[in-house]
């Protein structure tokens, strides 16, 4: 009679092999899908949105706003600036920006930081810049690495974990121009807001930050993106793994939420659209809770009804201008 143990082994071996093969196929499929998600999230072309490609501080358009109303925010021709990131790994990385001085050389100045896959020509950057400038504040409109006219590093967005050093390079440039540290603030939009929050957390000299439509944590932001695009949330850890393996980026190394305790005593503003379906406004609530727990001087918390992602400044321009100018004038001093 055949040995029962031997018989069992005979059918167990192909079963184990089949299971191992299935696991391998699932793992490979997961990694391939994770790479696709990472590539979609991270890959940037450096080009601005087509609608913004020809816009400048002197002349820009905004869909849904009257031409004459937009013209009221036109600015003088800017100074084209080249500056260096604070990233010691990239000493030759050239960043480009527009500098439009304010009413006084030693007056307040604000760095404006655009979002993901866009640039300084975006209407949600030019419009608040015009709001600030017409009230006497200087504005520095920065193109982050891999975006707009700035140099490419690797063509991939690192979730703010590297780009915050570009924002600090812009801050260094303003200080070198003679703008007092206590008179420099930052305004960030969308992923640029997250980058700005991280930057201010790393540099205590940043006096004030206005964060519009920021995420709180990159993992949550990635999951929100997956839901928005119809992908399963389970791909988020795989996408972060691919960021490490392919891009060499630890996306979770820095986060706005982690930066909040370092803002204790400094002026801070949180703005978010209630109808944001890309980065939901719950992220603003998370940042607010962290700010209150950390002793941050939270002077503005504004959830704008019916406003979509990074569109509050477009939907409510009059209220936005009033709040924005009051915040920076109060935080940085009168122009």
mmCIF file of N, CA and C in Angstrom, residues 39-124:
data_model
loop_
_atom_site.group_PDB
_atom_site.id
_atom_site.type_symbol
_atom_site.label_atom_id
_atom_site.label_comp_id
_atom_site.label_asym_id
_atom_site.label_seq_id
_atom_site.Cartn_x
_atom_site.Cartn_y
_atom_site.Cartn_z
ATOM 1 N N UNK A 39 3.626 57.069 -10.068
ATOM 2 C CA UNK A 39 4.017 57.829 -11.251
ATOM 3 C C UNK A 39 2.986 58.906 -11.571
ATOM 4 N N UNK A 40 1.712 58.574 -11.409
ATOM 5 C CA UNK A 40 0.655 59.560 -11.644
ATOM 6 C C UNK A 40 0.737 60.700 -10.637
ATOM 7 N N UNK A 41 0.997 60.352 -9.390
ATOM 8 C CA UNK A 41 1.081 61.356 -8.335
ATOM 9 C C UNK A 41 2.319 62.229 -8.452
ATOM 10 N N UNK A 42 3.460 61.602 -8.724
ATOM 11 C CA UNK A 42 4.736 62.293 -8.582
ATOM 12 C C UNK A 42 5.256 62.932 -9.856
ATOM 13 N N UNK A 43 4.996 62.321 -11.012
ATOM 14 C CA UNK A 43 5.597 62.815 -12.247
ATOM 15 C C UNK A 43 5.064 64.201 -12.599
ATOM 16 N N UNK A 44 5.966 65.140 -12.815
ATOM 17 C CA UNK A 44 5.594 66.500 -13.210
ATOM 18 C C UNK A 44 6.371 66.871 -14.471
ATOM 19 N N UNK A 45 5.714 67.588 -15.358
ATOM 20 C CA UNK A 45 6.332 67.926 -16.640
ATOM 21 C C UNK A 45 7.087 69.238 -16.596
ATOM 22 N N UNK A 46 6.828 70.044 -15.571
ATOM 23 C CA UNK A 46 7.437 71.366 -15.513
ATOM 24 C C UNK A 46 6.605 72.433 -16.193
ATOM 25 N N UNK A 47 5.585 72.020 -16.912
ATOM 26 C CA UNK A 47 4.753 72.989 -17.618
ATOM 27 C C UNK A 47 3.625 73.492 -16.724
ATOM 28 N N UNK A 48 3.233 74.739 -16.949
ATOM 29 C CA UNK A 48 2.082 75.295 -16.247
ATOM 30 C C UNK A 48 0.807 74.784 -16.918
ATOM 31 N N UNK A 49 -0.321 75.007 -16.254
ATOM 32 C CA UNK A 49 -1.591 74.711 -16.909
ATOM 33 C C UNK A 49 -1.677 75.522 -18.203
ATOM 34 N N UNK A 50 -2.237 74.919 -19.213
ATOM 35 C CA UNK A 50 -2.348 75.593 -20.514
ATOM 36 C C UNK A 50 -3.056 76.937 -20.387
ATOM 37 N N UNK A 51 -4.059 76.986 -19.509
ATOM 38 C CA UNK A 51 -4.834 78.229 -19.375
ATOM 39 C C UNK A 51 -4.001 79.368 -18.792
ATOM 40 N N UNK A 52 -2.903 79.018 -18.089
ATOM 41 C CA UNK A 52 -2.095 80.025 -17.405
ATOM 42 C C UNK A 52 -0.781 80.323 -18.111
ATOM 43 N N UNK A 53 -0.494 79.612 -19.199
ATOM 44 C CA UNK A 53 0.849 79.636 -19.786
ATOM 45 C C UNK A 53 1.338 81.039 -20.136
ATOM 46 N N UNK A 54 0.442 81.916 -20.589
ATOM 47 C CA UNK A 54 0.872 83.250 -20.986
ATOM 48 C C UNK A 54 0.633 84.322 -19.940
ATOM 49 N N UNK A 55 0.144 83.933 -18.782
ATOM 50 C CA UNK A 55 -0.194 84.921 -17.756
ATOM 51 C C UNK A 55 1.056 85.483 -17.083
ATOM 52 N N UNK A 56 1.002 86.752 -16.756
ATOM 53 C CA UNK A 56 2.091 87.448 -16.065
ATOM 54 C C UNK A 56 1.486 88.323 -14.973
ATOM 55 N N UNK A 57 2.316 88.850 -14.069
ATOM 56 C CA UNK A 57 1.766 89.754 -13.052
ATOM 57 C C UNK A 57 1.082 90.980 -13.650
ATOM 58 N N UNK A 58 1.567 91.422 -14.821
ATOM 59 C CA UNK A 58 0.985 92.615 -15.441
ATOM 60 C C UNK A 58 -0.376 92.344 -16.069
ATOM 61 N N UNK A 59 -0.560 91.111 -16.531
ATOM 62 C CA UNK A 59 -1.816 90.802 -17.227
ATOM 63 C C UNK A 59 -2.139 89.317 -17.085
ATOM 64 N N UNK A 60 -3.254 89.020 -16.486
ATOM 65 C CA UNK A 60 -3.689 87.632 -16.349
ATOM 66 C C UNK A 60 -5.212 87.583 -16.345
ATOM 67 N N UNK A 61 -5.725 86.434 -16.705
ATOM 68 C CA UNK A 61 -7.168 86.255 -16.740
ATOM 69 C C UNK A 61 -7.612 85.192 -15.759
ATOM 70 N N UNK A 62 -8.857 85.287 -15.343
ATOM 71 C CA UNK A 62 -9.430 84.308 -14.421
ATOM 72 C C UNK A 62 -10.813 83.937 -14.926
ATOM 73 N N UNK A 63 -10.997 82.666 -15.202
ATOM 74 C CA UNK A 63 -12.285 82.199 -15.700
ATOM 75 C C UNK A 63 -13.377 82.487 -14.674
ATOM 76 N N UNK A 64 -14.430 83.124 -15.131
ATOM 77 C CA UNK A 64 -15.548 83.424 -14.251
ATOM 78 C C UNK A 64 -15.474 84.791 -13.599
ATOM 79 N N UNK A 65 -14.355 85.512 -13.786
ATOM 80 C CA UNK A 65 -14.223 86.854 -13.221
ATOM 81 C C UNK A 65 -14.190 87.880 -14.344
ATOM 82 N N UNK A 66 -14.838 89.007 -14.118
ATOM 83 C CA UNK A 66 -14.869 90.083 -15.094
ATOM 84 C C UNK A 66 -13.455 90.610 -15.355
ATOM 85 N N UNK A 67 -13.162 90.915 -16.628
ATOM 86 C CA UNK A 67 -11.826 91.383 -17.003
ATOM 87 C C UNK A 67 -11.416 92.620 -16.228
ATOM 88 N N UNK A 68 -12.327 93.557 -16.084
ATOM 89 C CA UNK A 68 -12.007 94.793 -15.373
ATOM 90 C C UNK A 68 -11.735 94.523 -13.898
ATOM 91 N N UNK A 69 -12.475 93.574 -13.330
ATOM 92 C CA UNK A 69 -12.253 93.229 -11.924
ATOM 93 C C UNK A 69 -10.868 92.623 -11.736
ATOM 94 N N UNK A 70 -10.463 91.765 -12.661
ATOM 95 C CA UNK A 70 -9.134 91.151 -12.576
ATOM 96 C C UNK A 70 -8.050 92.197 -12.786
ATOM 97 N N UNK A 71 -8.285 93.131 -13.709
ATOM 98 C CA UNK A 71 -7.291 94.161 -14.022
ATOM 99 C C UNK A 71 -6.940 95.008 -12.805
ATOM 100 N N UNK A 72 -7.859 95.098 -11.858
ATOM 101 C CA UNK A 72 -7.587 95.875 -10.644
ATOM 102 C C UNK A 72 -6.445 95.275 -9.829
ATOM 103 N N UNK A 73 -6.125 94.003 -10.086
ATOM 104 C CA UNK A 73 -5.063 93.331 -9.336
ATOM 105 C C UNK A 73 -3.770 93.205 -10.142
ATOM 106 N N UNK A 74 -3.715 93.857 -11.302
ATOM 107 C CA UNK A 74 -2.500 93.819 -12.108
ATOM 108 C C UNK A 74 -1.357 94.491 -11.358
ATOM 109 N N UNK A 75 -0.169 93.969 -11.564
ATOM 110 C CA UNK A 75 1.029 94.452 -10.872
ATOM 111 C C UNK A 75 2.032 95.006 -11.873
ATOM 112 N N UNK A 76 3.026 95.748 -11.411
ATOM 113 C CA UNK A 76 4.083 96.211 -12.322
ATOM 114 C C UNK A 76 4.900 95.032 -12.841
ATOM 115 N N UNK A 77 5.674 95.292 -13.885
ATOM 116 C CA UNK A 77 6.557 94.257 -14.421
ATOM 117 C C UNK A 77 7.513 93.798 -13.318
ATOM 118 N N UNK A 78 7.644 92.494 -13.128
ATOM 119 C CA UNK A 78 8.477 91.998 -12.030
ATOM 120 C C UNK A 78 9.955 91.947 -12.397
ATOM 121 N N UNK A 79 10.775 91.829 -11.386
ATOM 122 C CA UNK A 79 12.188 91.535 -11.568
ATOM 123 C C UNK A 79 12.332 90.023 -11.666
ATOM 124 N N UNK A 80 12.964 89.547 -12.743
ATOM 125 C CA UNK A 80 13.223 88.112 -12.876
ATOM 126 C C UNK A 80 14.377 87.730 -11.957
ATOM 127 N N UNK A 81 14.114 86.777 -11.087
ATOM 128 C CA UNK A 81 15.084 86.402 -10.057
ATOM 129 C C UNK A 81 15.527 84.958 -10.246
ATOM 130 N N UNK A 82 16.814 84.722 -10.066
ATOM 131 C CA UNK A 82 17.341 83.364 -9.966
ATOM 132 C C UNK A 82 17.917 83.199 -8.571
ATOM 133 N N UNK A 83 17.548 82.125 -7.900
ATOM 134 C CA UNK A 83 18.018 81.912 -6.540
ATOM 135 C C UNK A 83 18.313 80.439 -6.319
ATOM 136 N N UNK A 84 18.934 80.137 -5.184
ATOM 137 C CA UNK A 84 19.325 78.771 -4.857
ATOM 138 C C UNK A 84 18.429 78.184 -3.780
ATOM 139 N N UNK A 85 18.157 76.919 -3.919
ATOM 140 C CA UNK A 85 17.476 76.183 -2.864
ATOM 141 C C UNK A 85 18.409 76.071 -1.665
ATOM 142 N N UNK A 86 17.843 75.819 -0.515
ATOM 143 C CA UNK A 86 18.668 75.553 0.658
ATOM 144 C C UNK A 86 19.096 74.073 0.704
ATOM 145 N N UNK A 87 18.796 73.337 -0.324
ATOM 146 C CA UNK A 87 19.116 71.913 -0.401
ATOM 147 C C UNK A 87 20.609 71.729 -0.671
ATOM 148 N N UNK A 88 21.360 71.289 0.337
ATOM 149 C CA UNK A 88 22.809 71.130 0.202
ATOM 150 C C UNK A 88 23.178 70.053 -0.810
ATOM 151 N N UNK A 89 22.242 69.143 -1.090
ATOM 152 C CA UNK A 89 22.517 68.087 -2.067
ATOM 153 C C UNK A 89 22.471 68.604 -3.500
ATOM 154 N N UNK A 90 21.848 69.757 -3.681
ATOM 155 C CA UNK A 90 21.631 70.286 -5.028
ATOM 156 C C UNK A 90 22.167 71.717 -5.122
ATOM 157 N N UNK A 91 23.478 71.914 -4.971
ATOM 158 C CA UNK A 91 24.020 73.277 -4.943
ATOM 159 C C UNK A 91 23.866 74.032 -6.261
ATOM 160 N N UNK A 92 23.699 73.310 -7.363
ATOM 161 C CA UNK A 92 23.592 73.964 -8.671
ATOM 162 C C UNK A 92 22.148 74.093 -9.155
ATOM 163 N N UNK A 93 21.195 73.694 -8.326
ATOM 164 C CA UNK A 93 19.785 73.783 -8.707
ATOM 165 C C UNK A 93 19.355 75.250 -8.722
ATOM 166 N N UNK A 94 18.936 75.725 -9.876
ATOM 167 C CA UNK A 94 18.518 77.122 -10.006
ATOM 168 C C UNK A 94 16.999 77.220 -9.969
ATOM 169 N N UNK A 95 16.525 78.037 -9.057
ATOM 170 C CA UNK A 95 15.091 78.306 -8.942
ATOM 171 C C UNK A 95 14.811 79.685 -9.510
ATOM 172 N N UNK A 96 13.661 79.827 -10.116
ATOM 173 C CA UNK A 96 13.318 81.115 -10.723
ATOM 174 C C UNK A 96 12.040 81.660 -10.098
ATOM 175 N N UNK A 97 12.030 82.976 -9.986
ATOM 176 C CA UNK A 97 10.918 83.635 -9.299
ATOM 177 C C UNK A 97 10.708 85.022 -9.884
ATOM 178 N N UNK A 98 9.571 85.602 -9.551
ATOM 179 C CA UNK A 98 9.298 87.006 -9.854
ATOM 180 C C UNK A 98 9.292 87.776 -8.542
ATOM 181 N N UNK A 99 9.995 88.897 -8.523
ATOM 182 C CA UNK A 99 10.003 89.762 -7.348
ATOM 183 C C UNK A 99 9.394 91.104 -7.724
ATOM 184 N N UNK A 100 8.366 91.474 -6.981
ATOM 185 C CA UNK A 100 7.711 92.765 -7.166
ATOM 186 C C UNK A 100 7.770 93.482 -5.822
ATOM 187 N N UNK A 101 8.680 94.448 -5.683
ATOM 188 C CA UNK A 101 8.858 95.114 -4.387
ATOM 189 C C UNK A 101 7.593 95.831 -3.936
ATOM 190 N N UNK A 102 7.488 95.992 -2.629
ATOM 191 C CA UNK A 102 6.361 96.703 -2.056
ATOM 192 C C UNK A 102 6.609 98.194 -1.974
ATOM 193 N N UNK A 103 5.828 98.858 -1.155
ATOM 194 C CA UNK A 103 5.904 100.313 -1.059
ATOM 195 C C UNK A 103 7.222 100.788 -0.461
ATOM 196 N N UNK A 104 7.833 99.967 0.404
ATOM 197 C CA UNK A 104 9.096 100.345 1.059
ATOM 198 C C UNK A 104 10.083 99.195 0.966
ATOM 199 N N UNK A 105 11.368 99.536 0.852
ATOM 200 C CA UNK A 105 12.407 98.509 0.733
ATOM 201 C C UNK A 105 12.460 97.618 1.962
ATOM 202 N N UNK A 106 12.178 98.192 3.130
ATOM 203 C CA UNK A 106 12.218 97.402 4.367
ATOM 204 C C UNK A 106 10.816 96.995 4.822
ATOM 205 N N UNK A 107 9.861 97.093 3.907
ATOM 206 C CA UNK A 107 8.487 96.747 4.239
ATOM 207 C C UNK A 107 8.249 95.250 4.197
ATOM 208 N N UNK A 108 7.050 94.819 4.539
ATOM 209 C CA UNK A 108 6.731 93.384 4.572
ATOM 210 C C UNK A 108 6.735 92.760 3.179
ATOM 211 N N UNK A 109 7.080 91.477 3.142
ATOM 212 C CA UNK A 109 7.106 90.741 1.875
ATOM 213 C C UNK A 109 6.551 89.345 2.103
ATOM 214 N N UNK A 110 5.895 88.818 1.085
ATOM 215 C CA UNK A 110 5.284 87.490 1.173
ATOM 216 C C UNK A 110 5.775 86.632 0.006
ATOM 217 N N UNK A 111 6.220 85.420 0.322
ATOM 218 C CA UNK A 111 6.578 84.424 -0.691
ATOM 219 C C UNK A 111 5.309 83.656 -1.042
ATOM 220 N N UNK A 112 5.005 83.541 -2.325
ATOM 221 C CA UNK A 112 3.825 82.792 -2.766
ATOM 222 C C UNK A 112 4.263 81.494 -3.426
ATOM 223 N N UNK A 113 3.674 80.381 -2.962
ATOM 224 C CA UNK A 113 4.116 79.045 -3.366
ATOM 225 C C UNK A 113 2.950 78.301 -4.022
ATOM 226 N N UNK A 114 3.136 77.944 -5.284
ATOM 227 C CA UNK A 114 2.095 77.292 -6.081
ATOM 228 C C UNK A 114 1.908 75.828 -5.692
ATOM 229 N N UNK A 115 0.898 75.215 -6.284
ATOM 230 C CA UNK A 115 0.576 73.827 -5.986
ATOM 231 C C UNK A 115 1.208 72.827 -6.935
ATOM 232 N N UNK A 116 0.695 71.617 -6.864
ATOM 233 C CA UNK A 116 1.186 70.448 -7.600
ATOM 234 C C UNK A 116 0.885 70.569 -9.087
ATOM 235 N N UNK A 117 1.902 70.345 -9.915
ATOM 236 C CA UNK A 117 1.765 70.349 -11.374
ATOM 237 C C UNK A 117 1.260 71.680 -11.915
ATOM 238 N N UNK A 118 1.636 72.770 -11.263
ATOM 239 C CA UNK A 118 1.295 74.096 -11.763
ATOM 240 C C UNK A 118 2.511 74.997 -11.563
ATOM 241 N N UNK A 119 2.317 76.318 -11.501
ATOM 242 C CA UNK A 119 3.473 77.210 -11.403
ATOM 243 C C UNK A 119 3.028 78.583 -10.899
ATOM 244 N N UNK A 120 3.980 79.516 -10.877
ATOM 245 C CA UNK A 120 3.701 80.869 -10.368
ATOM 246 C C UNK A 120 2.704 81.632 -11.238
ATOM 247 N N UNK A 121 2.438 81.140 -12.452
ATOM 248 C CA UNK A 121 1.479 81.796 -13.342
ATOM 249 C C UNK A 121 0.026 81.411 -13.042
ATOM 250 N N UNK A 122 -0.185 80.522 -12.111
ATOM 251 C CA UNK A 122 -1.536 80.066 -11.780
ATOM 252 C C UNK A 122 -2.361 81.242 -11.263
ATOM 253 N N UNK A 123 -3.638 81.267 -11.653
ATOM 254 C CA UNK A 123 -4.482 82.385 -11.222
ATOM 255 C C UNK A 123 -4.642 82.436 -9.713
ATOM 256 N N UNK A 124 -4.570 81.268 -9.034
ATOM 257 C CA UNK A 124 -4.725 81.310 -7.577
ATOM 258 C C UNK A 124 -3.438 81.711 -6.866
#
